Amino acid sequence: MRLVSSADPALWIPVTGSLGLRGRRHRKAAIRMLMAGAGAGSLPGARFGSWLASQAIPLAMRRADGRVLAWTWKAEPELVVAMATTQELTSQLRTARAMMPIEYDDTVNFPTPLGVGEKLLMPMPPRPESPATATYTWDTGSHLITLTAVCSDRERFGTLESALDALARSIRIAPELTGGESNVLQLPPA
């Protein structure tokens, strides 16, 4: 299953398609934020690790072939990074989701073209050093699609909610068709 998006280019810079010098600043900011969110930003060698990851991740994302999409905020790349992923729903993944901490039960229904998903905003995570996050999930029956956004500024997180909602609504599933499999004309999303 591949993901595609019609994210607003006035607000978001795609990180997934950037390679080499094109998009380097946004790619590095996204990797730095994701490493800091995972708690690796303050470790010795984190700057070198961030540089190394910025060189390897675009190639890994290309190999992921649409299973991972990532964006940074155009006006301020260090403010927010968003990443959409798709995973096959195995029994282990369903069990792990069922065993998530209680704060993950505060989801609200979120209708999109993918169907009704769940939206979870965590402007004040339990740990003070953790960044504010927003998570959107959709269960398609066979796959779990997740959009996770990490914001470095907790005070400004609320101002980004409508842009994050629009980004979540722009995500679509691309059909896995090869030439000659279908006689149905497919148009890109409007």
mmCIF file of C-alpha atoms in Angstrom:
data_model
loop_
_atom_site.group_PDB
_atom_site.id
_atom_site.type_symbol
_atom_site.label_atom_id
_atom_site.label_comp_id
_atom_site.label_asym_id
_atom_site.label_seq_id
_atom_site.Cartn_x
_atom_site.Cartn_y
_atom_site.Cartn_z
ATOM 1 C CA MET A 1 0.000 0.000 0.000
ATOM 2 C CA ARG A 2 1.374 3.404 -1.016
ATOM 3 C CA LEU A 3 0.449 6.805 0.337
ATOM 4 C CA VAL A 4 0.104 10.007 -1.666
ATOM 5 C CA SER A 5 -0.715 13.493 -0.507
ATOM 6 C CA SER A 6 -1.861 16.786 -1.952
ATOM 7 C CA ALA A 7 -0.362 18.826 0.912
ATOM 8 C CA ASP A 8 -0.595 22.596 0.517
ATOM 9 C CA PRO A 9 2.775 23.697 -0.960
ATOM 10 C CA ALA A 10 2.304 27.160 0.568
ATOM 11 C CA LEU A 11 2.478 25.603 4.056
ATOM 12 C CA TRP A 12 4.440 22.345 3.768
ATOM 13 C CA ILE A 13 7.755 21.310 2.216
ATOM 14 C CA PRO A 14 7.936 17.584 1.394
ATOM 15 C CA VAL A 15 11.014 15.940 2.868
ATOM 16 C CA THR A 16 10.488 12.544 1.268
ATOM 17 C CA GLY A 17 11.253 13.592 -2.282
ATOM 18 C CA SER A 18 14.288 15.717 -1.472
ATOM 19 C CA LEU A 19 17.718 14.364 -2.274
ATOM 20 C CA GLY A 20 21.122 16.045 -2.328
ATOM 21 C CA LEU A 21 21.177 19.805 -1.795
ATOM 22 C CA ARG A 22 17.519 20.312 -2.739
ATOM 23 C CA GLY A 23 15.523 20.462 0.492
ATOM 24 C CA ARG A 24 18.623 19.925 2.641
ATOM 25 C CA ARG A 25 17.675 22.546 5.262
ATOM 26 C CA HIS A 26 14.171 21.135 5.709
ATOM 27 C CA ARG A 27 15.414 17.545 5.744
ATOM 28 C CA LYS A 28 18.003 18.308 8.444
ATOM 29 C CA ALA A 29 15.428 20.179 10.552
ATOM 30 C CA ALA A 30 12.992 17.265 10.299
ATOM 31 C CA ILE A 31 15.620 14.709 11.303
ATOM 32 C CA ARG A 32 16.838 16.881 14.191
ATOM 33 C CA MET A 33 13.286 17.255 15.523
ATOM 34 C CA LEU A 34 12.512 13.549 15.182
ATOM 35 C CA MET A 35 15.752 12.621 16.968
ATOM 36 C CA ALA A 36 15.013 15.132 19.748
ATOM 37 C CA GLY A 37 11.490 13.707 20.092
ATOM 38 C CA ALA A 38 12.997 10.256 20.512
ATOM 39 C CA GLY A 39 15.341 11.605 23.209
ATOM 40 C CA ALA A 40 18.491 11.262 21.104
ATOM 41 C CA GLY A 41 19.060 14.974 20.490
ATOM 42 C CA SER A 42 21.159 15.580 23.614
ATOM 43 C CA LEU A 43 23.354 12.491 23.364
ATOM 44 C CA PRO A 44 27.059 12.821 22.504
ATOM 45 C CA GLY A 45 27.525 12.698 18.748
ATOM 46 C CA ALA A 46 23.919 13.724 18.052
ATOM 47 C CA ARG A 47 24.986 16.416 15.547
ATOM 48 C CA PHE A 48 27.055 13.903 13.581
ATOM 49 C CA GLY A 49 24.238 11.362 13.850
ATOM 50 C CA SER A 50 21.793 13.963 12.532
ATOM 51 C CA TRP A 51 24.072 14.716 9.567
ATOM 52 C CA LEU A 52 24.587 11.020 8.848
ATOM 53 C CA ALA A 53 20.855 10.376 9.055
ATOM 54 C CA SER A 54 20.172 13.328 6.714
ATOM 55 C CA GLN A 55 22.338 11.602 4.103
ATOM 56 C CA ALA A 56 20.887 8.095 4.517
ATOM 57 C CA ILE A 57 17.210 8.763 5.228
ATOM 58 C CA PRO A 58 16.247 10.134 1.768
ATOM 59 C CA LEU A 59 17.539 6.932 0.191
ATOM 60 C CA ALA A 60 15.725 4.814 2.769
ATOM 61 C CA MET A 61 12.514 6.775 2.141
ATOM 62 C CA ARG A 62 12.826 6.174 -1.589
ATOM 63 C CA ARG A 63 13.185 2.459 -0.891
ATOM 64 C CA ALA A 64 10.065 2.684 1.307
ATOM 65 C CA ASP A 65 8.242 3.511 -1.956
ATOM 66 C CA GLY A 66 5.344 5.563 -0.631
ATOM 67 C CA ARG A 67 4.988 3.816 2.722
ATOM 68 C CA VAL A 68 6.519 6.907 4.380
ATOM 69 C CA LEU A 69 5.837 10.579 3.622
ATOM 70 C CA ALA A 70 7.322 13.494 5.590
ATOM 71 C CA TRP A 71 6.938 17.285 5.601
ATOM 72 C CA THR A 72 8.262 20.322 7.464
ATOM 73 C CA TRP A 73 6.566 23.654 8.016
ATOM 74 C CA LYS A 74 7.605 25.894 5.117
ATOM 75 C CA ALA A 75 7.842 29.181 7.011
ATOM 76 C CA GLU A 76 9.836 27.712 9.901
ATOM 77 C CA PRO A 77 11.249 24.191 9.362
ATOM 78 C CA GLU A 78 12.355 23.881 12.998
ATOM 79 C CA LEU A 79 8.787 24.440 14.263
ATOM 80 C CA VAL A 80 6.936 21.328 13.101
ATOM 81 C CA VAL A 81 7.635 18.088 11.266
ATOM 82 C CA ALA A 82 4.946 15.628 10.155
ATOM 83 C CA MET A 83 5.387 12.038 9.010
ATOM 84 C CA ALA A 84 2.803 9.669 7.533
ATOM 85 C CA THR A 85 3.418 5.924 7.562
ATOM 86 C CA THR A 86 1.551 2.782 6.641
ATOM 87 C CA GLN A 87 2.023 -0.581 8.336
ATOM 88 C CA GLU A 88 0.435 -3.944 7.792
ATOM 89 C CA LEU A 89 -1.977 -4.647 10.658
ATOM 90 C CA THR A 90 -0.617 -7.749 12.335
ATOM 91 C CA SER A 91 -1.945 -9.249 15.547
ATOM 92 C CA GLN A 92 1.178 -7.931 17.327
ATOM 93 C CA LEU A 93 0.477 -4.376 16.143
ATOM 94 C CA ARG A 94 -3.155 -4.626 17.247
ATOM 95 C CA THR A 95 -2.008 -5.872 20.670
ATOM 96 C CA ALA A 96 0.534 -3.054 21.003
ATOM 97 C CA ARG A 97 -2.144 -0.471 20.165
ATOM 98 C CA ALA A 98 -4.509 -1.968 22.724
ATOM 99 C CA MET A 99 -1.816 -1.738 25.424
ATOM 100 C CA MET A 100 -1.015 1.974 24.915
ATOM 101 C CA PRO A 101 -1.024 4.214 28.027
ATOM 102 C CA ILE A 102 -4.308 5.755 29.198
ATOM 103 C CA GLU A 103 -3.558 9.221 27.759
ATOM 104 C CA TYR A 104 -3.897 7.681 24.289
ATOM 105 C CA ASP A 105 -7.593 7.015 25.002
ATOM 106 C CA ASP A 106 -8.426 10.727 24.558
ATOM 107 C CA THR A 107 -8.901 10.420 20.807
ATOM 108 C CA VAL A 108 -11.707 12.047 18.862
ATOM 109 C CA ASN A 109 -13.237 10.832 15.600
ATOM 110 C CA PHE A 110 -11.728 12.498 12.552
ATOM 111 C CA PRO A 111 -13.506 12.029 9.179
ATOM 112 C CA THR A 112 -11.313 12.162 6.051
ATOM 113 C CA PRO A 113 -11.349 10.660 2.544
ATOM 114 C CA LEU A 114 -9.556 7.637 4.077
ATOM 115 C CA GLY A 115 -12.580 7.086 6.326
ATOM 116 C CA VAL A 116 -13.224 7.993 9.936
ATOM 117 C CA GLY A 117 -9.971 7.897 11.826
ATOM 118 C CA GLU A 118 -8.831 8.998 15.251
ATOM 119 C CA LYS A 119 -7.164 12.252 16.190
ATOM 120 C CA LEU A 120 -5.095 12.688 19.356
ATOM 121 C CA LEU A 121 -3.597 16.022 20.374
ATOM 122 C CA MET A 122 -0.991 16.106 23.136
ATOM 123 C CA PRO A 123 -0.087 19.795 23.586
ATOM 124 C CA MET A 124 1.319 19.045 27.059
ATOM 125 C CA PRO A 125 2.900 15.567 27.041
ATOM 126 C CA PRO A 126 3.470 13.836 30.403
ATOM 127 C CA ARG A 127 7.226 14.470 30.308
ATOM 128 C CA PRO A 128 8.121 18.202 30.309
ATOM 129 C CA GLU A 129 11.036 17.718 27.889
ATOM 130 C CA SER A 130 8.814 15.995 25.306
ATOM 131 C CA PRO A 131 7.557 18.081 22.365
ATOM 132 C CA ALA A 132 3.877 18.642 21.653
ATOM 133 C CA THR A 133 2.438 16.044 19.261
ATOM 134 C CA ALA A 134 -0.590 15.326 17.143
ATOM 135 C CA THR A 135 -1.392 11.816 15.917
ATOM 136 C CA TYR A 136 -3.968 10.834 13.317
ATOM 137 C CA THR A 137 -4.654 7.122 12.715
ATOM 138 C CA TRP A 138 -6.820 5.187 10.281
ATOM 139 C CA ASP A 139 -7.504 1.461 10.410
ATOM 140 C CA THR A 140 -8.230 0.241 6.867
ATOM 141 C CA GLY A 141 -8.735 -3.353 7.978
ATOM 142 C CA SER A 142 -5.474 -4.586 6.492
ATOM 143 C CA HIS A 143 -3.205 -1.597 7.222
ATOM 144 C CA LEU A 144 -2.736 1.090 9.845
ATOM 145 C CA ILE A 145 -2.080 4.564 8.459
ATOM 146 C CA THR A 146 -0.581 7.032 10.914
ATOM 147 C CA LEU A 147 0.238 10.725 10.597
ATOM 148 C CA THR A 148 2.368 12.009 13.464
ATOM 149 C CA ALA A 149 3.318 15.678 13.852
ATOM 150 C CA VAL A 150 5.907 16.926 16.333
ATOM 151 C CA CYS A 151 6.018 20.616 17.305
ATOM 152 C CA SER A 152 9.026 22.150 19.031
ATOM 153 C CA ASP A 153 7.056 25.083 20.551
ATOM 154 C CA ARG A 154 4.245 24.052 22.914
ATOM 155 C CA GLU A 155 2.793 27.587 23.026
ATOM 156 C CA ARG A 156 2.371 27.761 19.251
ATOM 157 C CA PHE A 157 1.106 24.186 18.860
ATOM 158 C CA GLY A 158 -2.572 25.195 19.009
ATOM 159 C CA THR A 159 -2.146 27.608 16.099
ATOM 160 C CA LEU A 160 -1.104 24.726 13.839
ATOM 161 C CA GLU A 161 -4.122 22.469 14.436
ATOM 162 C CA SER A 162 -6.116 23.543 11.362
ATOM 163 C CA ALA A 163 -3.062 23.169 9.092
ATOM 164 C CA LEU A 164 -2.381 19.704 10.529
ATOM 165 C CA ASP A 165 -6.036 18.734 10.012
ATOM 166 C CA ALA A 166 -5.801 19.850 6.366
ATOM 167 C CA LEU A 167 -2.582 17.855 5.929
ATOM 168 C CA ALA A 168 -4.277 14.765 7.392
ATOM 169 C CA ARG A 169 -7.221 15.186 5.012
ATOM 170 C CA SER A 170 -4.829 15.391 2.032
ATOM 171 C CA ILE A 171 -3.477 11.851 2.538
ATOM 172 C CA ARG A 172 -4.785 9.201 0.130
ATOM 173 C CA ILE A 173 -4.039 5.584 -0.691
ATOM 174 C CA ALA A 174 -2.494 5.050 -4.119
ATOM 175 C CA PRO A 175 -3.717 1.920 -5.876
ATOM 176 C CA GLU A 176 -1.149 -0.786 -6.563
ATOM 177 C CA LEU A 177 -1.885 -1.161 -10.285
ATOM 178 C CA THR A 178 0.610 -2.091 -12.936
ATOM 179 C CA GLY A 179 0.083 -1.509 -16.632
ATOM 180 C CA GLY A 180 -2.875 -3.346 -18.150
ATOM 181 C CA GLU A 181 -4.477 -4.480 -14.874
ATOM 182 C CA SER A 182 -7.452 -2.180 -15.033
ATOM 183 C CA ASN A 183 -9.529 -0.435 -17.637
ATOM 184 C CA VAL A 184 -10.675 2.211 -15.130
ATOM 185 C CA LEU A 185 -9.426 5.759 -15.718
ATOM 186 C CA GLN A 186 -7.893 7.123 -12.506
ATOM 187 C CA LEU A 187 -7.602 10.849 -11.924
ATOM 188 C CA PRO A 188 -5.455 12.517 -9.258
ATOM 189 C CA PRO A 189 -7.287 14.029 -6.265
ATOM 190 C CA ALA A 190 -8.763 17.493 -6.876
#
